[in-house]
Amino acid sequence: MPYTRITLTHFLLQEQRRLGGSGAFTSLMNDILTACKMVSHEVNRGALVGNHGVAGTTNVQDEEQKPLDVLANDIFLHMNALGGNYAAMASEELEDVHAVKGSADGKYLLLFDPLDGSSNIDVNISVGSIFSILRLPEGADPKSANAFLQPGVQQICAGYALYGSSTMLVLTTGNGVNGFTLDRDVGMFFLTHPNMTIPADTQEFAINASRARFWEAPVKRYVDECQAGKEGPRGKDFNMRWVASMVAEVHRILVRGGIFMYPADSENMKKGGKLRLMYEANPMSFIVEQAGGGATTGRQRLMEVPPTNLHQRVPVILGSKNEVERLEAYHRDAE
Ligand code: P6P
């Protein structure tokens, strides 16, 4: 059996030749994948090197930072500045835009959540990094957050790294979704999940059920029907998952289908929702839509939400297309 695996870099070069690209993606991705390999290394060393516990600081979200939150953020900022591709970056961990020194001709903007789900680190549950790439608009000031305030449909690339039982990088540049697994000994990501596609139907839903008392009627209707099982209106039994790590939930959905919901509720809508639009919802929506799934606030396609600020929060419902469309219909019925 001949050896056929290809590396992420070779895959991007093939895509570049196939699509007549400039080679920008290969260069853009090289710094990101290096940062993800370094974060993976730190995550996997865990308590051995004091990467558990708390950092004693809080971030712009007023969330207690973990040492790995700070370290992952520093790694992403440093490694992605080296290639000179990005005029500026925005991070979940930083209040303001991080202008990249010496990248006056940088044509791109990088947004990232360097370590999503970090409350799971001390209990050794999968965490991940999420990233999104935008073009720097003509004439825009990269030091201004306004340059970043583009709807999700403007993304040119989005992906995540999942630091789980294996470290994977999942990526879209607008031509489908492909997954790569890190071979630590070789130090390279190899293509293991070509053309990832989300089944249109599912029997698995993901929601933080402890928030049921805050849910809006359409969400309560949807979850009640799932829980009613085959005797209920859905005529089939459902399973439930909640990992409290969006990257792990989205990856499960890409592999076997499902619907993930962090919907608007009477408590989180005081802040517009729970999850962040620019560096969580938009990149994950790009990936999910490119894999044939749906991604909505319940009332609007997520990638069409007009951003008003860098750390804007939104309701998120994404996954198997037929389930997402059903829940959207329930929202319309309730209007
Ligand atoms: P809860 C992690 O903090 C995160 O941003 C997502 O990764 C995850 O889906 C969600 O929040 C978990 O929220 O309320 O269950 O802790």
XYZ file of C-alpha atoms and ligand atoms in Angstrom:
351
model
C 0.000 0.000 0.000
C 1.832 3.184 -1.098
C 2.180 6.003 1.444
C -0.282 8.720 0.362
C -0.626 11.220 3.210
C 0.067 14.877 2.404
C 1.002 17.694 4.759
C -1.096 20.816 5.373
C 1.499 22.878 3.550
C 1.392 20.593 0.489
C -2.425 20.675 0.611
C -2.407 24.496 0.563
C 0.087 24.531 -2.320
C -2.187 22.119 -4.244
C -5.173 24.380 -3.503
C -3.120 27.388 -4.603
C -2.318 25.732 -7.950
C -5.897 24.451 -8.352
C -7.458 27.826 -7.608
C -4.737 29.967 -9.118
C -4.031 31.558 -5.751
C -1.168 33.935 -5.014
C 0.387 31.753 -2.365
C -0.859 34.118 0.346
C -2.810 31.354 2.101
C 0.206 29.120 2.390
C 2.159 31.941 3.979
C -0.749 33.062 6.178
C -1.415 29.520 7.352
C 2.206 28.683 8.055
C 2.429 31.074 10.993
C -0.969 30.027 12.370
C -0.179 26.309 12.228
C 3.149 26.921 13.961
C 1.353 28.817 16.735
C -1.153 25.948 17.065
C 1.677 23.385 17.342
C 3.277 25.462 20.102
C -0.020 25.849 21.993
C -0.645 22.111 21.617
C 2.745 21.411 23.170
C 1.965 23.657 26.168
C -1.557 22.264 26.627
C -0.218 18.722 26.606
C 2.376 19.462 29.276
C -0.424 20.699 31.589
C 0.327 20.572 35.288
C 3.895 19.380 34.708
C 4.952 22.969 33.993
C 2.435 24.922 36.059
C -0.007 25.441 33.186
C -2.973 24.683 35.439
C -4.593 26.910 38.023
C -5.236 30.639 37.510
C -3.066 33.490 36.251
C -4.454 35.960 38.798
C -5.639 38.319 36.033
C -8.919 38.902 34.168
C -9.413 39.555 30.453
C -11.562 42.054 28.568
C -14.507 39.653 28.963
C -14.031 39.995 32.736
C -13.172 36.277 32.794
C -10.502 34.886 35.112
C -7.464 34.069 32.936
C -5.593 30.784 33.133
C -1.805 30.737 32.600
C -2.424 28.996 29.272
C -4.871 31.721 28.168
C -2.069 34.273 28.545
C 0.610 32.019 27.041
C -1.551 30.967 24.061
C -2.368 34.618 23.389
C 1.306 35.599 23.489
C 2.222 32.716 21.161
C -0.452 33.706 18.614
C 0.555 37.381 18.721
C 4.273 36.635 18.348
C 4.238 33.838 15.762
C 1.687 35.528 13.511
C 3.577 38.819 13.505
C 6.739 37.233 12.138
C 5.444 36.559 8.605
C 4.556 40.194 7.922
C 1.197 39.147 6.440
C -1.065 40.775 9.007
C -1.495 44.517 9.379
C -3.212 43.944 12.728
C -4.727 41.306 14.992
C -7.646 41.094 17.424
C -7.845 38.603 20.271
C -10.528 37.538 22.738
C -7.893 38.241 25.388
C -7.181 41.837 24.340
C -9.436 44.875 24.770
C -8.084 46.674 21.712
C -6.613 45.932 18.302
C -2.979 44.779 18.237
C -1.279 46.648 15.393
C 1.641 44.615 13.985
C 4.860 46.670 13.949
C 6.731 46.644 10.645
C 3.800 45.213 8.682
C 2.838 48.384 6.880
C 2.162 46.324 3.730
C 0.235 43.631 5.594
C -2.929 42.989 3.590
C -4.769 40.853 6.138
C -6.348 40.996 9.572
C -6.222 38.052 11.988
C -8.826 37.479 14.705
C -8.522 34.672 17.210
C -9.670 33.104 20.432
C -6.306 31.669 21.450
C -7.671 29.140 23.918
C -11.397 28.539 23.846
C -12.940 26.462 26.619
C -10.046 27.098 28.976
C -12.212 26.362 32.031
C -11.710 22.743 30.922
C -7.898 22.774 31.165
C -7.602 21.743 34.823
C -10.025 18.842 34.267
C -8.220 17.689 31.110
C -11.139 18.109 28.702
C -10.426 19.196 25.102
C -9.813 22.880 24.427
C -9.051 24.666 21.177
C -7.933 27.772 19.284
C -10.250 29.503 16.796
C -9.082 31.878 14.040
C -10.554 34.009 11.283
C -8.820 35.974 8.509
C -10.203 39.127 6.865
C -8.740 41.389 4.206
C -7.646 44.850 5.349
C -10.158 47.113 3.555
C -8.628 49.586 1.064
C -7.555 52.722 2.898
C -8.603 51.408 6.321
C -6.552 52.182 9.421
C -5.366 48.790 10.766
C -4.985 50.308 14.210
C -8.724 50.946 14.328
C -11.236 48.289 15.369
C -13.439 49.592 12.540
C -11.212 47.818 10.005
C -12.241 44.515 11.634
C -15.985 45.190 11.743
C -16.824 43.156 8.629
C -19.657 40.586 8.479
C -18.709 36.904 8.494
C -19.330 36.571 4.754
C -16.174 38.669 4.235
C -13.903 36.037 5.811
C -11.305 34.585 3.423
C -10.200 31.807 5.756
C -11.343 30.319 9.077
C -10.278 27.384 11.167
C -9.669 25.870 14.540
C -7.121 23.727 16.302
C -8.547 21.094 18.655
C -6.232 19.996 21.459
C -7.903 16.678 22.196
C -6.906 13.007 22.201
C -5.093 14.062 19.049
C -4.309 17.618 17.944
C -6.208 18.509 14.778
C -6.411 21.572 12.601
C -9.638 22.079 10.624
C -9.667 24.720 7.925
C -11.757 26.335 5.205
C -10.728 28.869 2.575
C -14.172 28.835 0.971
C -13.742 25.593 -0.964
C -14.987 23.020 1.522
C -13.572 21.922 4.885
C -10.506 19.752 5.460
C -9.049 18.282 8.662
C -5.412 17.637 9.491
C -3.883 15.647 12.357
C -0.587 16.590 14.017
C 2.137 13.960 13.932
C 4.122 15.165 16.939
C 7.239 13.154 16.096
C 7.401 14.588 12.569
C 6.091 17.996 13.714
C 3.724 18.304 10.758
C -0.056 18.301 10.220
C -1.165 15.567 7.768
C -4.456 15.497 5.828
C -6.653 12.902 7.579
C -10.214 14.252 7.076
C -10.655 15.459 3.471
C -13.878 17.256 2.495
C -15.631 17.129 5.896
C -19.419 17.189 5.456
C -22.126 17.549 8.127
C -25.088 15.124 7.777
C -28.280 17.140 7.189
C -30.136 15.203 9.916
C -29.094 14.179 13.409
C -30.233 12.619 16.663
C -27.822 14.554 18.879
C -28.248 18.040 20.331
C -25.908 20.132 22.467
C -27.106 22.827 24.861
C -26.316 23.885 28.440
C -29.567 22.503 29.911
C -28.957 24.258 33.254
C -30.178 27.441 31.524
C -33.605 26.021 30.599
C -35.413 28.528 32.861
C -34.018 31.396 30.706
C -34.827 29.899 27.285
C -37.177 31.520 24.744
C -40.251 29.535 23.683
C -38.861 28.249 20.319
C -35.781 26.758 22.018
C -37.869 25.220 24.796
C -40.209 23.730 22.168
C -37.289 22.303 20.199
C -35.525 20.751 23.228
C -38.792 19.402 24.704
C -39.522 17.637 21.382
C -36.002 16.139 21.277
C -36.434 14.900 24.860
C -39.874 13.428 24.051
C -38.068 10.883 21.874
C -39.752 8.510 19.439
C -43.088 8.726 21.282
C -43.038 12.483 20.708
C -43.560 14.672 17.612
C -40.047 13.995 16.287
C -40.685 10.225 16.139
C -37.080 9.442 17.051
C -34.910 9.368 20.155
C -32.204 12.012 20.691
C -28.920 11.995 22.603
C -27.509 15.072 24.376
C -23.926 16.294 24.726
C -22.426 19.382 26.429
C -18.627 19.696 26.651
C -18.477 23.447 27.451
C -15.818 23.740 24.765
C -17.208 25.084 21.495
C -14.319 23.742 19.407
C -14.968 20.185 20.649
C -18.718 20.531 20.020
C -18.255 21.867 16.477
C -15.701 19.161 15.677
C -18.089 16.424 16.837
C -20.789 17.934 14.607
C -18.435 18.048 11.612
C -17.572 14.378 12.139
C -21.008 12.891 12.929
C -23.654 15.638 12.744
C -25.609 17.358 15.501
C -26.900 20.765 16.526
C -25.096 23.130 18.925
C -27.113 25.830 20.667
C -26.023 28.759 22.799
C -29.241 30.651 22.065
C -30.527 34.016 23.195
C -32.034 33.732 26.651
C -33.597 36.183 29.103
C -30.346 36.396 31.056
C -27.574 36.432 28.424
C -29.398 38.821 26.093
C -28.546 41.608 28.528
C -25.127 41.338 26.800
C -26.410 40.262 23.361
C -25.708 36.572 23.960
C -22.874 34.457 25.345
C -20.525 33.661 22.452
C -18.471 36.253 20.584
C -19.323 37.066 16.986
C -15.969 38.015 15.467
C -13.666 35.215 16.690
C -16.038 32.401 17.712
C -19.384 32.523 15.875
C -18.179 33.847 12.492
C -15.235 31.453 11.942
C -17.265 28.466 13.173
C -20.197 29.512 10.955
C -17.934 29.743 7.892
C -16.645 26.232 8.589
C -20.102 24.781 9.299
C -21.687 26.336 6.187
C -18.775 25.164 4.023
C -19.407 21.647 5.378
C -23.079 21.864 4.310
C -24.515 22.857 7.687
C -26.484 25.893 8.880
C -25.475 28.711 11.271
C -27.963 31.227 12.636
C -28.859 33.426 15.593
C -32.304 31.783 15.351
C -33.563 34.855 13.511
C -30.687 35.695 11.118
C -27.818 33.967 9.284
C -24.849 34.473 11.623
C -22.447 35.392 8.823
C -24.713 38.295 7.863
C -24.873 39.877 11.344
C -23.457 43.404 10.955
C -20.694 43.789 13.587
C -20.850 46.851 15.831
C -17.906 46.114 18.124
C -14.900 43.802 18.324
C -16.181 41.782 21.305
C -19.835 41.703 20.317
C -21.810 38.694 21.587
C -24.482 36.830 19.624
C -26.866 33.898 19.999
C -25.454 30.826 18.214
C -27.312 27.858 16.700
C -25.330 25.769 14.221
C -24.996 22.270 12.791
C -27.068 19.806 10.770
C -28.960 21.855 8.206
C -32.418 20.315 8.652
C -32.298 20.779 12.435
C -31.072 24.384 12.208
C -33.837 25.163 9.700
C -36.425 23.539 11.982
C -35.377 25.730 14.915
C -35.405 28.828 12.689
C -38.978 27.900 11.667
C -39.944 27.628 15.342
C -38.587 31.164 15.864
C -40.688 32.435 12.938
C -43.781 30.638 14.295
C -43.283 32.406 17.616
C -42.926 35.926 16.128
P -21.038 27.460 29.652
C -16.162 28.458 26.609
O -16.025 29.381 27.667
C -17.283 28.960 25.721
O -16.964 30.230 25.238
C -17.530 27.972 24.588
O -16.380 27.331 24.163
C -18.522 26.992 25.211
O -19.370 26.398 24.252
C -19.322 27.871 26.172
O -18.503 29.012 26.474
C -19.636 27.134 27.457
O -20.491 27.978 28.208
O -22.082 28.494 30.019
O -21.613 26.087 29.454
O -19.826 27.458 30.550
